[in-house]
mmCIF file of N, CA, C and O in Angstrom:
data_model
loop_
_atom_site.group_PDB
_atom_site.id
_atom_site.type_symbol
_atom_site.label_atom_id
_atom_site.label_comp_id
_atom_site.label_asym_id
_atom_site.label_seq_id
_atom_site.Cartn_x
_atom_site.Cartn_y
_atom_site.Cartn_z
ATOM 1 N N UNK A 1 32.193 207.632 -99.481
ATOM 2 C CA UNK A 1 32.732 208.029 -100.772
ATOM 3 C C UNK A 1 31.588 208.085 -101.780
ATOM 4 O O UNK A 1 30.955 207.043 -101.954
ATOM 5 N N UNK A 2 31.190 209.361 -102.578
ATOM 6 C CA UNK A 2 30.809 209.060 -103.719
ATOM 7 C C UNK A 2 31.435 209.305 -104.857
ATOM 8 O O UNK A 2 32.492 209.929 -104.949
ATOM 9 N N UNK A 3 30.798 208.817 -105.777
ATOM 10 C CA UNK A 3 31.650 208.914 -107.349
ATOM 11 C C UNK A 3 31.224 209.487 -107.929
ATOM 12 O O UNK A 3 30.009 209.380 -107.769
ATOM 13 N N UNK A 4 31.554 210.415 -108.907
ATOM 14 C CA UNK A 4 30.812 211.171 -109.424
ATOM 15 C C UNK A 4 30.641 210.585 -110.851
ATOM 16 O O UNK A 4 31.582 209.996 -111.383
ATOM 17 N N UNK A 5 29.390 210.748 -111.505
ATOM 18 C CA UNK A 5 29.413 210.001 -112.990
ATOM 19 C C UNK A 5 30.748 210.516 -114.185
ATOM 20 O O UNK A 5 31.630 211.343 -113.953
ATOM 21 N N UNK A 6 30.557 209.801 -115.354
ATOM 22 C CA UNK A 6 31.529 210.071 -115.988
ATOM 23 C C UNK A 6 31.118 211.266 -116.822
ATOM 24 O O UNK A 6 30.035 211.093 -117.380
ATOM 25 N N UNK A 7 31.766 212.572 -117.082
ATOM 26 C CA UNK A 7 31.711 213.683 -117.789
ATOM 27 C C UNK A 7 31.346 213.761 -119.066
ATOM 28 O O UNK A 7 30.770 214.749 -119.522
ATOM 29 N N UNK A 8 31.664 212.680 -119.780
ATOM 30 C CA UNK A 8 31.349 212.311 -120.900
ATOM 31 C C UNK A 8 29.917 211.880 -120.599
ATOM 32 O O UNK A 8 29.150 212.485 -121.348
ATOM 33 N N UNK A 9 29.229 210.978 -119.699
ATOM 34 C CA UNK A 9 27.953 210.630 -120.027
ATOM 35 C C UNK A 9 26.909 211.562 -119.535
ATOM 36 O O UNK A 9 25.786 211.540 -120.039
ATOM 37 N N UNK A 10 27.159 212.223 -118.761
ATOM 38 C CA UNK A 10 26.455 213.514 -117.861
ATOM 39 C C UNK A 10 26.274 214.879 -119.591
ATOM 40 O O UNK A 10 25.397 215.729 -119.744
ATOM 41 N N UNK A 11 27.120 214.642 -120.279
ATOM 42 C CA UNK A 11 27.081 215.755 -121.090
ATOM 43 C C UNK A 11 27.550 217.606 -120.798
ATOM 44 O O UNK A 11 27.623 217.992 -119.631
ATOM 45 N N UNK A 12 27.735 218.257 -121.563
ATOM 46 C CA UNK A 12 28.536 219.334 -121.743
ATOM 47 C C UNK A 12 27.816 220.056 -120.677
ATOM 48 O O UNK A 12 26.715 219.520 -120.546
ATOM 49 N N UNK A 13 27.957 220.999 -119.894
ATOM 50 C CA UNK A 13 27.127 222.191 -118.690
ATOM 51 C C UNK A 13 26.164 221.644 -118.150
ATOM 52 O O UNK A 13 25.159 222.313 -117.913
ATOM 53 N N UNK A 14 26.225 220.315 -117.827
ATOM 54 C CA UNK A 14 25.356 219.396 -116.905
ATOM 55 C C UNK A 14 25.841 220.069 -115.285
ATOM 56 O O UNK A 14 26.970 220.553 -115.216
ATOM 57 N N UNK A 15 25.057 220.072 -114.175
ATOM 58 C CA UNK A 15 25.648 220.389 -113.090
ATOM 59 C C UNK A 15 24.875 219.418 -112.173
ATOM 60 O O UNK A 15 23.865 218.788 -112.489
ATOM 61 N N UNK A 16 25.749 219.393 -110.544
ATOM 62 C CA UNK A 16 25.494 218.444 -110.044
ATOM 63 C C UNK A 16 25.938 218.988 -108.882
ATOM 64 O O UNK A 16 27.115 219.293 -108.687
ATOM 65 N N UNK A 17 24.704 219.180 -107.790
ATOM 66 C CA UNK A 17 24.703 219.519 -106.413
ATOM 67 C C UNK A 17 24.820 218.538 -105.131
ATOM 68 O O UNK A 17 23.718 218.202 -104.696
ATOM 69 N N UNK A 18 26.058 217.953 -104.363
ATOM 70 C CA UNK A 18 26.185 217.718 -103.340
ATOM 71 C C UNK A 18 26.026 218.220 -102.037
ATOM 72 O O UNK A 18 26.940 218.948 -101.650
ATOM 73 N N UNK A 19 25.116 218.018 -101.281
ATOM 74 C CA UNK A 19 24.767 218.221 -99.883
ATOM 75 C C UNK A 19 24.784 217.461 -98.810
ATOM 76 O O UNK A 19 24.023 216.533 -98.538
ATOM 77 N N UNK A 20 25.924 217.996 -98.033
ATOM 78 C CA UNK A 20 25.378 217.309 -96.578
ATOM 79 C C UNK A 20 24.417 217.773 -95.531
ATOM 80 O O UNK A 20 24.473 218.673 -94.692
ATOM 81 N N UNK A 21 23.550 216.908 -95.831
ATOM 82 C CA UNK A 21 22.264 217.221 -94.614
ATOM 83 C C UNK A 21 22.148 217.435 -93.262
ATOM 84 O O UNK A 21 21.328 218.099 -92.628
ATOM 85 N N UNK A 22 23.412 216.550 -92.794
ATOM 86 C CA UNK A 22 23.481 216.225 -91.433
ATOM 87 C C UNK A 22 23.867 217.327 -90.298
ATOM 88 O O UNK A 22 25.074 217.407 -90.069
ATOM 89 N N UNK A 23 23.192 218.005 -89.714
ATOM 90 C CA UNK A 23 23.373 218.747 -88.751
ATOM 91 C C UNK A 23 24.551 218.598 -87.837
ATOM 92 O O UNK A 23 24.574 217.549 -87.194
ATOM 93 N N UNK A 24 25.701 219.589 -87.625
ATOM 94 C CA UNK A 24 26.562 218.972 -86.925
ATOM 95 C C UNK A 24 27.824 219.405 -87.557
ATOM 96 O O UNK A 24 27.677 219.883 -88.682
ATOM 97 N N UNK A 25 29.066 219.349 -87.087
ATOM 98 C CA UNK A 25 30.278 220.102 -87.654
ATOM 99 C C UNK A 25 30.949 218.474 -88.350
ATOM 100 O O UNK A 25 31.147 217.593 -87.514
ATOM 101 N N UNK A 26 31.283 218.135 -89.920
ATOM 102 C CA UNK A 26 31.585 216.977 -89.723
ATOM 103 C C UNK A 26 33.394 217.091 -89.894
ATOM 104 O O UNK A 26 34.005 217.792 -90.700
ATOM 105 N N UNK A 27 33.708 216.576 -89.320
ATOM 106 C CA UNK A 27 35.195 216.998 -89.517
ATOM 107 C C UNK A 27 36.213 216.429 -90.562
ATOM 108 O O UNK A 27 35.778 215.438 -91.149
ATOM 109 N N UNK A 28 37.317 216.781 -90.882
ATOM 110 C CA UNK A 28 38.398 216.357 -91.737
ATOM 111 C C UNK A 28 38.280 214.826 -91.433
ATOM 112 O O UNK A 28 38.191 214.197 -92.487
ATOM 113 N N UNK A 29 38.257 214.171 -90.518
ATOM 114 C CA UNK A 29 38.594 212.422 -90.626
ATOM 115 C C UNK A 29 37.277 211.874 -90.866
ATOM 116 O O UNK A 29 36.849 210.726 -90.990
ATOM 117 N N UNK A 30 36.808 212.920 -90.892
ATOM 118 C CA UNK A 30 34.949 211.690 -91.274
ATOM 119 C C UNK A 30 34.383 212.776 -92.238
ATOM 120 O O UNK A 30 33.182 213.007 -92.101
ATOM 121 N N UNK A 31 34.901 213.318 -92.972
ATOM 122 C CA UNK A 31 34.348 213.893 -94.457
ATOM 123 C C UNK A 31 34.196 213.323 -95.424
ATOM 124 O O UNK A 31 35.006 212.423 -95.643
ATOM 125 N N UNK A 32 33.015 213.595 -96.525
ATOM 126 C CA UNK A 32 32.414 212.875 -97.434
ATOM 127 C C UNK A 32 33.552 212.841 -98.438
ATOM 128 O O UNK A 32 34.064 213.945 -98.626
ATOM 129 N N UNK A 33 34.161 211.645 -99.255
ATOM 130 C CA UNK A 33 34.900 212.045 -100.228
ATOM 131 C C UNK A 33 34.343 211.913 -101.473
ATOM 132 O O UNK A 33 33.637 210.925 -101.674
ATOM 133 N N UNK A 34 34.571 212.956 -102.621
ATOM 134 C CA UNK A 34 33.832 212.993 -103.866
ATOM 135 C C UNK A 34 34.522 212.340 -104.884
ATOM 136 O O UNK A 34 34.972 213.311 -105.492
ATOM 137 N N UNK A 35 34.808 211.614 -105.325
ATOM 138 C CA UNK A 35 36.002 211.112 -106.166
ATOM 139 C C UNK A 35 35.690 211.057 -107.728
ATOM 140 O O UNK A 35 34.616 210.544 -108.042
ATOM 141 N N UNK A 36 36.325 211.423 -108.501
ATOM 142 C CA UNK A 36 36.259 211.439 -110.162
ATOM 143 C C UNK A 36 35.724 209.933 -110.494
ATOM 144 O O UNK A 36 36.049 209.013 -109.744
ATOM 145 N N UNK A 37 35.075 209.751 -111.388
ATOM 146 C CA UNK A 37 35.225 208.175 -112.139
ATOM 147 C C UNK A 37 36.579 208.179 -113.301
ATOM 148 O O UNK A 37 37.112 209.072 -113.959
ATOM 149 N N UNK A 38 36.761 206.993 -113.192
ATOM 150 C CA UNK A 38 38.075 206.917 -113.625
ATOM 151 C C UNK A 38 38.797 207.715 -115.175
ATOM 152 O O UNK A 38 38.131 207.880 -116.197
ATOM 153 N N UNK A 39 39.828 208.001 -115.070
ATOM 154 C CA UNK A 39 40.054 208.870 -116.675
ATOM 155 C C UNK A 39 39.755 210.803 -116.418
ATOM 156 O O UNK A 39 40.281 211.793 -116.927
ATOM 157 N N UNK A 40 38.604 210.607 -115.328
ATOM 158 C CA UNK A 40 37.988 211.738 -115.027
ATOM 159 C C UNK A 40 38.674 212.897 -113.933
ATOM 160 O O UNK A 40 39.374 212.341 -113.087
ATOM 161 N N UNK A 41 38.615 214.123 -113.821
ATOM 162 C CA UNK A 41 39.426 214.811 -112.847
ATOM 163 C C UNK A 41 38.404 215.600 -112.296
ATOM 164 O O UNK A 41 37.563 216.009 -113.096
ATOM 165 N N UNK A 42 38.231 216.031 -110.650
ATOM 166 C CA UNK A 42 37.617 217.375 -110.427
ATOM 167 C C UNK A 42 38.478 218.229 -109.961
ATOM 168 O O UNK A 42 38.983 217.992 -108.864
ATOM 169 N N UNK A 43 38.879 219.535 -110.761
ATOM 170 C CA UNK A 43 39.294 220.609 -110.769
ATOM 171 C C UNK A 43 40.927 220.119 -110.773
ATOM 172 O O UNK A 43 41.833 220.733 -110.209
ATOM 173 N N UNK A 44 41.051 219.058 -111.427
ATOM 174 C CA UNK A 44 42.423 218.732 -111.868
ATOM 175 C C UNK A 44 43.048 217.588 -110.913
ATOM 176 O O UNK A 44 44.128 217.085 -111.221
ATOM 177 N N UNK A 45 42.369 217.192 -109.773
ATOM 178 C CA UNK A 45 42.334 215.996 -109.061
ATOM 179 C C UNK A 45 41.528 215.149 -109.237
ATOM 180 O O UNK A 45 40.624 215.134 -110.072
ATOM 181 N N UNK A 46 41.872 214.165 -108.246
ATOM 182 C CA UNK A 46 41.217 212.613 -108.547
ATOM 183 C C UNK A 46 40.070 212.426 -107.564
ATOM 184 O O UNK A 46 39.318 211.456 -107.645
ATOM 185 N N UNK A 47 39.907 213.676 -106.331
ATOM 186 C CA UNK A 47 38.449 213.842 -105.427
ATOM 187 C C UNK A 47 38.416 215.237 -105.018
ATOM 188 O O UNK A 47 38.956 216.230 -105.507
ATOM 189 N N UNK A 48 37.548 215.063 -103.862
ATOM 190 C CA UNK A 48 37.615 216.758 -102.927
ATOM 191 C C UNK A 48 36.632 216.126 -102.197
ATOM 192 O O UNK A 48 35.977 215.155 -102.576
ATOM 193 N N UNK A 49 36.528 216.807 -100.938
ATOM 194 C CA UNK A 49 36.017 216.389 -99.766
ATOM 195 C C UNK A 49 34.663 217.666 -99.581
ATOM 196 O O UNK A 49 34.273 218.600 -100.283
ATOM 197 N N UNK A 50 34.319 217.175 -98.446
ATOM 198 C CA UNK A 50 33.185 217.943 -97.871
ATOM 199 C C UNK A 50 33.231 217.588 -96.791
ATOM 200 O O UNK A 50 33.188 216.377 -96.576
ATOM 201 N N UNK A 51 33.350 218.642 -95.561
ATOM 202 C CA UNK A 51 33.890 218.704 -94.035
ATOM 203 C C UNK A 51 32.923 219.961 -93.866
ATOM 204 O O UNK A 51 32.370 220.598 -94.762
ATOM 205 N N UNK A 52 32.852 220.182 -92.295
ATOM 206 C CA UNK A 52 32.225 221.329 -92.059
ATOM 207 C C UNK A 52 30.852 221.116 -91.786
ATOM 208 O O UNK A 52 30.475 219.969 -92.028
ATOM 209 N N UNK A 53 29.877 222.010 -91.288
ATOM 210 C CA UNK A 53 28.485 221.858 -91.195
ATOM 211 C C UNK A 53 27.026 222.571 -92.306
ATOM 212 O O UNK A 53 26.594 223.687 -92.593
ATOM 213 N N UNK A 54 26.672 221.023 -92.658
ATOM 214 C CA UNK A 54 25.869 221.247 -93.351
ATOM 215 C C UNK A 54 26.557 221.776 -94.778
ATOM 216 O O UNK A 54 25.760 222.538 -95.325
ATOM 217 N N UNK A 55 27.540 221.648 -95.401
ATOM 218 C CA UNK A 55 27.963 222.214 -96.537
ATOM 219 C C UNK A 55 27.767 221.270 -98.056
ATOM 220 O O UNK A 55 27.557 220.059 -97.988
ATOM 221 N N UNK A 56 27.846 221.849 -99.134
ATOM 222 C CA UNK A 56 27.640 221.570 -100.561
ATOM 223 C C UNK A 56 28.263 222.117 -101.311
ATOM 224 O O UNK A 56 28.620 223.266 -101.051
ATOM 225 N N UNK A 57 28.603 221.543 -102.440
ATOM 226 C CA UNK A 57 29.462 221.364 -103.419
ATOM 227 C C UNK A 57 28.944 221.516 -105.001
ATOM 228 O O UNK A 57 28.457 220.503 -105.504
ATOM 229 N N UNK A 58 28.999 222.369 -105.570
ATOM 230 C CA UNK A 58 28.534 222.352 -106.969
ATOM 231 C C UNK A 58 29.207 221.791 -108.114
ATOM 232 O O UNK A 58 30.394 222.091 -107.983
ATOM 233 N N UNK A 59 29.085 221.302 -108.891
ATOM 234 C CA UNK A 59 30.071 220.558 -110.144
ATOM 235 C C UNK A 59 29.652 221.180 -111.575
ATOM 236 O O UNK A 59 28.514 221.644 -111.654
ATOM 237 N N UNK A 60 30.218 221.209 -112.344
ATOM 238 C CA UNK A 60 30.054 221.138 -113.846
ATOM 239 C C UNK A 60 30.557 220.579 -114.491
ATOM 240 O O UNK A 60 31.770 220.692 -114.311
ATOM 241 N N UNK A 61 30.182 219.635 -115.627
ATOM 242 C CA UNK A 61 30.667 218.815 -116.506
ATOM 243 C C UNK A 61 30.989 219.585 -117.695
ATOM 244 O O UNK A 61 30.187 220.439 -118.075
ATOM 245 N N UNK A 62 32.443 219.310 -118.540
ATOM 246 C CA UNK A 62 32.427 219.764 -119.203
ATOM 247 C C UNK A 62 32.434 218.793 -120.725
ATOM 248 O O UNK A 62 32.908 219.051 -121.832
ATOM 249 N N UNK A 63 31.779 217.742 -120.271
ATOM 250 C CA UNK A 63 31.512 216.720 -121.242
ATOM 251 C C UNK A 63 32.132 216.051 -121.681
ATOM 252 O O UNK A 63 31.730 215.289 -122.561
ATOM 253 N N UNK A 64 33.378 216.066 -121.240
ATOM 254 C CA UNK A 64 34.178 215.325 -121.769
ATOM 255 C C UNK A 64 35.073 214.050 -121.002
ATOM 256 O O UNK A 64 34.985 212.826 -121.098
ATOM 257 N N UNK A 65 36.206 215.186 -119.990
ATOM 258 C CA UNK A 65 36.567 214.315 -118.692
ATOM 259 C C UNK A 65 37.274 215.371 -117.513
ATOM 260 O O UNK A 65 38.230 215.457 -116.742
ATOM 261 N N UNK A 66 36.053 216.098 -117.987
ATOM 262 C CA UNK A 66 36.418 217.258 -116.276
ATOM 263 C C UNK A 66 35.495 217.597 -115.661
ATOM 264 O O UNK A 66 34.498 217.910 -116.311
ATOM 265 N N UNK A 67 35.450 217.661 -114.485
ATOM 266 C CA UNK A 67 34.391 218.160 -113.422
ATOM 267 C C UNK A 67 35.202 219.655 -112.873
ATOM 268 O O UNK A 67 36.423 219.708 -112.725
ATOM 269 N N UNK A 68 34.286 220.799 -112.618
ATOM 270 C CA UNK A 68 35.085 221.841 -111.590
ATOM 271 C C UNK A 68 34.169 222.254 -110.813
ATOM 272 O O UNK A 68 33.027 222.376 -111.257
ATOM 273 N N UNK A 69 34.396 222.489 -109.798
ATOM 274 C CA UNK A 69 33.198 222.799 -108.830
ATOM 275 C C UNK A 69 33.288 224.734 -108.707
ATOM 276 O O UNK A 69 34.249 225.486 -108.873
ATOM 277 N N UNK A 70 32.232 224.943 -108.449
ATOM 278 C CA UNK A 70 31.828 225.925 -108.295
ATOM 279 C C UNK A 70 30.598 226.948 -107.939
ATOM 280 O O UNK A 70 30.793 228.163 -107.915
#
C-alpha cells in the first residue's frame, strides 16, 4: 500500500508518478494499492490499484483534497 500525500500539502498542479518496476504480469490479488490520505479522494475514491506488467499511474493535485489520475 502506498499513500499518497495530502493535496493540500503537495499544492495546486503538483503531479506525482507511480511505477511498477518489477518485470512480470502482477496480478489483481497482489496489486499495489494507492490509497488517498485521509479527508482526501483519488478520482472520487478512497484508492486505485496498479496490476498488470510494469505499469504507472499519474496523479494531480488539485490542492486542496483531490487527486485524479491521468
Amino acid at each position: 500500500v502506498i499513500e499518497l500525500p495530502s493535496a493540500a500539502t503537495v499544492g495546486t498542479g503538483s503531479l506525482l508518478v507511480i511505477k511498477d518496476e518489477v518485470s512480470g504480469t502482477r496480478t489483481v490479488g497482489n496489486a499495489i494499492t494507492i490509497s488517498a490520505s485521509s479527508g482526501d479522494t483519488v478520482d472520487n475514491a478512497s484508492s486505485t490499484t496498479l496490476a498488470g506488467s510494469m505499469t504507472s499511474k499519474t496523479f494531480y493535485s488539485d490542492g486542496s483534497t483531490k487527486w485524479f489520475i491521468i
